[in-house]
Amino acid sequence: MLTHTPLTQTQIRPAATLQSRNIPTATAGGALEAFDLMGSPMTYGPNEEIYGESEPAEFVYRVVSGAVRTCKILNDGRRQIGAFYLPGDIFGLEVGKEHQFSAEAIGKTVVRVFRRSAVVSMAERDCEAARALWTFTARELHRVQEHMLLLVKSAQQRVASFLLEMSDRLAATDSLDLPMSRQDIADYLGLTIETVSRTMSQLVSDSAIGLPSSRKIVLRSRRVLRELNA
Amino acid sequence: MLTHTPLTQTQIRPAATLQSRNIPTATAGGALEAFDLMGSPMTYGPNEEIYGESEPAEFVYRVVSGAVRTCKILNDGRRQIGAFYLPGDIFGLEVGKEHQFSAEAIGKTVVRVFRRSAVVSMAERDCEAARALWTFTARELHRVQEHMLLLVKSAQQRVASFLLEMSDRLAATDSLDLPMSRQDIADYLGLTIETVSRTMSQLVSDSAIGLPSSRKIVLRSRRVLRELNA
DNA sequence: CGACCATTTGATATGGATCAAGCGATGTGG
DNA sequence: CCACATCGCTTGATCCATATCAAATGGTCG
């Protein structure tokens, strides 16, 4: 199904963790900034698995460049994407021992890796760090709730919401370059690839977006997109 | 829309909180058991609002008896139910300052109420309490992820999953008494009331369930229900 | 008994899935 | 440099699961 090319990868050097260094705990506001300049770099090729569903959750990851999807294969063979992670985003942090979804690099992707045990044990000593973990998980919770609400909307609304979300997350201007394929988008939105494609074409006809190439999107009218998102 | 009957309610007595008493912190495994015997009791009538969406999240609640739904009204007027909370369940705990959903009693419901500030300030001093909050939110995250996965399945699969979930949560035997209406179920599953009703009738024909009355369900074949849940 | 409300059942409509073909970009071998 | 295979995407035709509209049924409470 996936071309799981096991690249020769940078070895994990778990020494450089939060535990061994004694970093002044993360700043109050944002969670887990202590991760900014640490962790071992790892590179993954397109569609390469980073971890599998129900594998032990030994590491936590931060996207440096590229993009990551988490997903689950449903019993009927369809794939549901749980989230996209973009540069700066942290993923793979679980409270329990196992990952709930698998994670795959979308294109060539660089991440930094941290030992979960280091993060957790830090939280056992430092309440502020513990709060950062709580905040992080709460943000994930909020994201999944929004995703859940997306899945009960019409195809147009789902696609429009998706484009607005991606624009917020990875574009300063009205132009954006999607890192993921139509199939990825479809599996994220709970639609088929054909429906996503048709819907985008419709948005072009409505002058809500421009589509200079299949992965380049120009938001021509955020207002229209937002109104669709009824 | 809702018969928001403001009952004369027991006054909240915020003195009896975790903060003022110095409770030996919650046991390691389960989160927030310290709530078991504390908090002020409050009673709500059928369909009464407990808190509204985007109200300040001043309190945390534990269901004593009855049942609670959290929900959001979508811009097109439909209602999406985010969760059902049953006796023993905790709800209304947010990291941020505002509730993300509103909460309503389904039937006559008794809850116990805690000040959020007490819970949070406890976590600032006690890492184990902080971890309990993290664990609680992670469990909510997991629940919402499952709910999200439910919304991309067929109507039969959604209803079957719902019945199995409810059976796990509120029945020791194969008989269960649903606290919520068909409309509530429909709004939880992202279906119409007619589809829920038809699907249940179909499950009766298939001898997967019995339906002695509309809210009494007998699980005749968990196996069939689980297999539907493909 | 009669009104009311929740639920079920029936008839029809429709949005998105499915099946199938065409198109454009990219890469490969002759 | 061109013929051609491949791959991701788009477009077209048809089908089907669920929504919608409408009516019948049944339980509850005055």
PDB file of C-alpha atoms in Angstrom, chain A residues 75-219:
ATOM      1  CA  ASN A  75     -11.842  -2.202   9.140  1.00  0.00           C
ATOM      2  CA  ASP A  76     -13.423  -1.700   5.733  1.00  0.00           C
ATOM      3  CA  GLY A  77     -10.052  -0.715   4.286  1.00  0.00           C
ATOM      4  CA  ARG A  78     -10.611   3.021   4.080  1.00  0.00           C
ATOM      5  CA  ARG A  79      -8.036   5.284   5.624  1.00  0.00           C
ATOM      6  CA  GLN A  80      -8.931   8.107   7.981  1.00  0.00           C
ATOM      7  CA  ILE A  81      -6.395  10.851   8.540  1.00  0.00           C
ATOM      8  CA  GLY A  82      -6.500  12.201  12.068  1.00  0.00           C
ATOM      9  CA  ALA A  83      -4.307  15.250  11.608  1.00  0.00           C
ATOM     10  CA  PHE A  84      -1.709  17.016   9.517  1.00  0.00           C
ATOM     11  CA  TYR A  85       1.383  18.308  11.299  1.00  0.00           C
ATOM     12  CA  LEU A  86       3.378  21.151   9.783  1.00  0.00           C
ATOM     13  CA  PRO A  87       6.726  22.730  10.660  1.00  0.00           C
ATOM     14  CA  GLY A  88       6.794  23.686  14.325  1.00  0.00           C
ATOM     15  CA  ASP A  89       4.036  21.242  15.314  1.00  0.00           C
ATOM     16  CA  ILE A  90       4.581  18.552  17.899  1.00  0.00           C
ATOM     17  CA  PHE A  91       3.064  15.105  17.446  1.00  0.00           C
ATOM     18  CA  GLY A  92       3.264  11.613  18.877  1.00  0.00           C
ATOM     19  CA  LEU A  93       2.875  12.670  22.505  1.00  0.00           C
ATOM     20  CA  GLU A  94       0.612  10.190  24.263  1.00  0.00           C
ATOM     21  CA  VAL A  95      -0.366   9.771  27.881  1.00  0.00           C
ATOM     22  CA  GLY A  96      -0.734   6.020  27.475  1.00  0.00           C
ATOM     23  CA  LYS A  97       1.968   3.620  26.420  1.00  0.00           C
ATOM     24  CA  GLU A  98       0.875   3.172  22.812  1.00  0.00           C
ATOM     25  CA  HIS A  99       0.281   5.380  19.799  1.00  0.00           C
ATOM     26  CA  GLN A 100      -3.388   5.657  18.833  1.00  0.00           C
ATOM     27  CA  PHE A 101      -2.675   6.433  15.183  1.00  0.00           C
ATOM     28  CA  SER A 102       0.217   5.747  12.870  1.00  0.00           C
ATOM     29  CA  ALA A 103       2.299   8.641  11.569  1.00  0.00           C
ATOM     30  CA  GLU A 104       3.797   9.017   8.104  1.00  0.00           C
ATOM     31  CA  ALA A 105       5.903  11.631   6.397  1.00  0.00           C
ATOM     32  CA  ILE A 106       3.950  13.144   3.510  1.00  0.00           C
ATOM     33  CA  GLY A 107       6.916  14.364   1.461  1.00  0.00           C
ATOM     34  CA  LYS A 108      10.564  14.451   2.448  1.00  0.00           C
ATOM     35  CA  THR A 109      10.357  15.478   6.073  1.00  0.00           C
ATOM     36  CA  VAL A 110      12.751  16.365   8.857  1.00  0.00           C
ATOM     37  CA  VAL A 111      11.694  15.984  12.475  1.00  0.00           C
ATOM     38  CA  ARG A 112      13.384  16.250  15.833  1.00  0.00           C
ATOM     39  CA  VAL A 113      12.901  13.392  18.247  1.00  0.00           C
ATOM     40  CA  PHE A 114      12.595  13.392  22.032  1.00  0.00           C
ATOM     41  CA  ARG A 115      12.273  10.609  24.536  1.00  0.00           C
ATOM     42  CA  ARG A 116       8.803  10.470  25.967  1.00  0.00           C
ATOM     43  CA  SER A 117      10.181   9.239  29.272  1.00  0.00           C
ATOM     44  CA  ALA A 118      12.263  12.397  29.612  1.00  0.00           C
ATOM     45  CA  VAL A 119       9.250  14.588  28.999  1.00  0.00           C
ATOM     46  CA  VAL A 120       7.088  12.669  31.430  1.00  0.00           C
ATOM     47  CA  SER A 121       9.646  12.494  34.180  1.00  0.00           C
ATOM     48  CA  MET A 122      10.245  16.199  33.875  1.00  0.00           C
ATOM     49  CA  ALA A 123       6.545  16.713  34.481  1.00  0.00           C
ATOM     50  CA  GLU A 124       6.751  14.639  37.611  1.00  0.00           C
ATOM     51  CA  ARG A 125       9.148  17.100  39.142  1.00  0.00           C
ATOM     52  CA  ASP A 126       8.013  20.356  37.639  1.00  0.00           C
ATOM     53  CA  CYS A 127       4.369  21.360  37.868  1.00  0.00           C
ATOM     54  CA  GLU A 128       4.797  24.002  35.221  1.00  0.00           C
ATOM     55  CA  ALA A 129       6.031  21.403  32.780  1.00  0.00           C
ATOM     56  CA  ALA A 130       3.133  19.196  33.785  1.00  0.00           C
ATOM     57  CA  ARG A 131       0.791  22.041  32.987  1.00  0.00           C
ATOM     58  CA  ALA A 132       2.450  22.435  29.598  1.00  0.00           C
ATOM     59  CA  LEU A 133       1.665  18.799  28.828  1.00  0.00           C
ATOM     60  CA  TRP A 134      -1.900  19.316  29.917  1.00  0.00           C
ATOM     61  CA  THR A 135      -2.192  22.414  27.732  1.00  0.00           C
ATOM     62  CA  PHE A 136      -0.722  20.588  24.789  1.00  0.00           C
ATOM     63  CA  THR A 137      -3.191  17.723  25.073  1.00  0.00           C
ATOM     64  CA  ALA A 138      -6.061  20.154  25.561  1.00  0.00           C
ATOM     65  CA  ARG A 139      -5.094  21.874  22.322  1.00  0.00           C
ATOM     66  CA  GLU A 140      -5.110  18.524  20.569  1.00  0.00           C
ATOM     67  CA  LEU A 141      -8.518  17.855  22.079  1.00  0.00           C
ATOM     68  CA  HIS A 142      -9.800  21.136  20.710  1.00  0.00           C
ATOM     69  CA  ARG A 143      -8.374  20.359  17.290  1.00  0.00           C
ATOM     70  CA  VAL A 144     -10.049  16.946  17.189  1.00  0.00           C
ATOM     71  CA  GLN A 145     -13.348  18.456  18.291  1.00  0.00           C
ATOM     72  CA  GLU A 146     -13.178  20.873  15.381  1.00  0.00           C
ATOM     73  CA  HIS A 147     -12.306  18.001  13.065  1.00  0.00           C
ATOM     74  CA  MET A 148     -15.293  16.058  14.377  1.00  0.00           C
ATOM     75  CA  LEU A 149     -17.566  19.031  13.693  1.00  0.00           C
ATOM     76  CA  LEU A 150     -16.147  19.208  10.179  1.00  0.00           C
ATOM     77  CA  LEU A 151     -17.222  15.646   9.434  1.00  0.00           C
ATOM     78  CA  VAL A 152     -20.924  16.410   9.772  1.00  0.00           C
ATOM     79  CA  LYS A 153     -20.871  19.244   7.250  1.00  0.00           C
ATOM     80  CA  SER A 154     -21.409  19.237   3.481  1.00  0.00           C
ATOM     81  CA  ALA A 155     -18.573  18.530   1.078  1.00  0.00           C
ATOM     82  CA  GLN A 156     -18.315  22.208   0.126  1.00  0.00           C
ATOM     83  CA  GLN A 157     -18.128  23.249   3.752  1.00  0.00           C
ATOM     84  CA  ARG A 158     -15.489  20.635   4.522  1.00  0.00           C
ATOM     85  CA  VAL A 159     -13.260  21.648   1.643  1.00  0.00           C
ATOM     86  CA  ALA A 160     -13.699  25.356   2.343  1.00  0.00           C
ATOM     87  CA  SER A 161     -12.862  24.864   6.025  1.00  0.00           C
ATOM     88  CA  PHE A 162      -9.863  22.799   5.085  1.00  0.00           C
ATOM     89  CA  LEU A 163      -8.494  25.481   2.783  1.00  0.00           C
ATOM     90  CA  LEU A 164      -9.003  28.201   5.372  1.00  0.00           C
ATOM     91  CA  GLU A 165      -7.303  26.067   8.013  1.00  0.00           C
ATOM     92  CA  MET A 166      -4.319  25.365   5.788  1.00  0.00           C
ATOM     93  CA  SER A 167      -4.067  28.986   4.826  1.00  0.00           C
ATOM     94  CA  ASP A 168      -3.988  30.006   8.478  1.00  0.00           C
ATOM     95  CA  ARG A 169      -1.385  27.410   9.259  1.00  0.00           C
ATOM     96  CA  LEU A 170       1.038  27.730   6.391  1.00  0.00           C
ATOM     97  CA  ALA A 171       0.540  30.898   4.417  1.00  0.00           C
ATOM     98  CA  ALA A 172       1.169  34.521   5.181  1.00  0.00           C
ATOM     99  CA  THR A 173      -0.429  35.587   1.915  1.00  0.00           C
ATOM    100  CA  ASP A 174      -3.440  34.349  -0.007  1.00  0.00           C
ATOM    101  CA  SER A 175      -1.303  31.866  -1.906  1.00  0.00           C
ATOM    102  CA  LEU A 176      -0.583  28.493  -0.475  1.00  0.00           C
ATOM    103  CA  ASP A 177       1.257  25.382  -1.449  1.00  0.00           C
ATOM    104  CA  LEU A 178      -0.386  22.269  -0.143  1.00  0.00           C
ATOM    105  CA  PRO A 179       2.065  19.597   0.958  1.00  0.00           C
ATOM    106  CA  MET A 180      -0.500  16.804   0.668  1.00  0.00           C
ATOM    107  CA  SER A 181      -2.210  14.978  -2.195  1.00  0.00           C
ATOM    108  CA  ARG A 182      -5.895  15.017  -3.053  1.00  0.00           C
ATOM    109  CA  GLN A 183      -6.147  11.545  -1.563  1.00  0.00           C
ATOM    110  CA  ASP A 184      -4.754  12.818   1.740  1.00  0.00           C
ATOM    111  CA  ILE A 185      -7.250  15.666   1.751  1.00  0.00           C
ATOM    112  CA  ALA A 186     -10.082  13.285   0.939  1.00  0.00           C
ATOM    113  CA  ASP A 187      -9.107  10.925   3.757  1.00  0.00           C
ATOM    114  CA  TYR A 188      -8.866  13.831   6.161  1.00  0.00           C
ATOM    115  CA  LEU A 189     -12.288  15.168   5.223  1.00  0.00           C
ATOM    116  CA  GLY A 190     -14.060  11.827   5.000  1.00  0.00           C
ATOM    117  CA  LEU A 191     -14.796  12.299   1.287  1.00  0.00           C
ATOM    118  CA  THR A 192     -13.637  10.637  -1.915  1.00  0.00           C
ATOM    119  CA  ILE A 193     -10.888  12.078  -4.047  1.00  0.00           C
ATOM    120  CA  GLU A 194     -13.427  12.727  -6.819  1.00  0.00           C
ATOM    121  CA  THR A 195     -15.636  14.768  -4.533  1.00  0.00           C
ATOM    122  CA  VAL A 196     -12.702  16.836  -3.309  1.00  0.00           C
ATOM    123  CA  SER A 197     -11.625  17.471  -6.881  1.00  0.00           C
ATOM    124  CA  ARG A 198     -15.104  18.415  -8.078  1.00  0.00           C
ATOM    125  CA  THR A 199     -15.621  20.667  -5.091  1.00  0.00           C
ATOM    126  CA  MET A 200     -12.392  22.509  -5.746  1.00  0.00           C
ATOM    127  CA  SER A 201     -13.372  22.955  -9.386  1.00  0.00           C
ATOM    128  CA  GLN A 202     -16.680  24.351  -8.206  1.00  0.00           C
ATOM    129  CA  LEU A 203     -14.875  26.806  -5.921  1.00  0.00           C
ATOM    130  CA  VAL A 204     -12.843  27.926  -8.910  1.00  0.00           C
ATOM    131  CA  SER A 205     -16.041  28.488 -10.920  1.00  0.00           C
ATOM    132  CA  ASP A 206     -17.418  30.467  -7.987  1.00  0.00           C
ATOM    133  CA  SER A 207     -14.232  32.566  -8.009  1.00  0.00           C
ATOM    134  CA  ALA A 208     -13.637  31.643  -4.395  1.00  0.00           C
ATOM    135  CA  ILE A 209     -10.197  30.236  -5.193  1.00  0.00           C
ATOM    136  CA  GLY A 210      -7.658  30.044  -7.986  1.00  0.00           C
ATOM    137  CA  LEU A 211      -5.918  26.800  -8.869  1.00  0.00           C
ATOM    138  CA  PRO A 212      -2.718  27.566 -10.828  1.00  0.00           C
ATOM    139  CA  SER A 213      -1.637  23.965 -10.277  1.00  0.00           C
ATOM    140  CA  SER A 214      -3.247  21.149  -8.367  1.00  0.00           C
ATOM    141  CA  ARG A 215      -1.325  21.851  -5.170  1.00  0.00           C
ATOM    142  CA  LYS A 216      -1.139  25.618  -5.454  1.00  0.00           C
ATOM    143  CA  ILE A 217      -4.196  27.395  -4.139  1.00  0.00           C
ATOM    144  CA  VAL A 218      -4.973  31.072  -4.260  1.00  0.00           C
ATOM    145  CA  LEU A 219      -7.663  32.226  -1.885  1.00  0.00           C
TER     146      LEU A 219
END
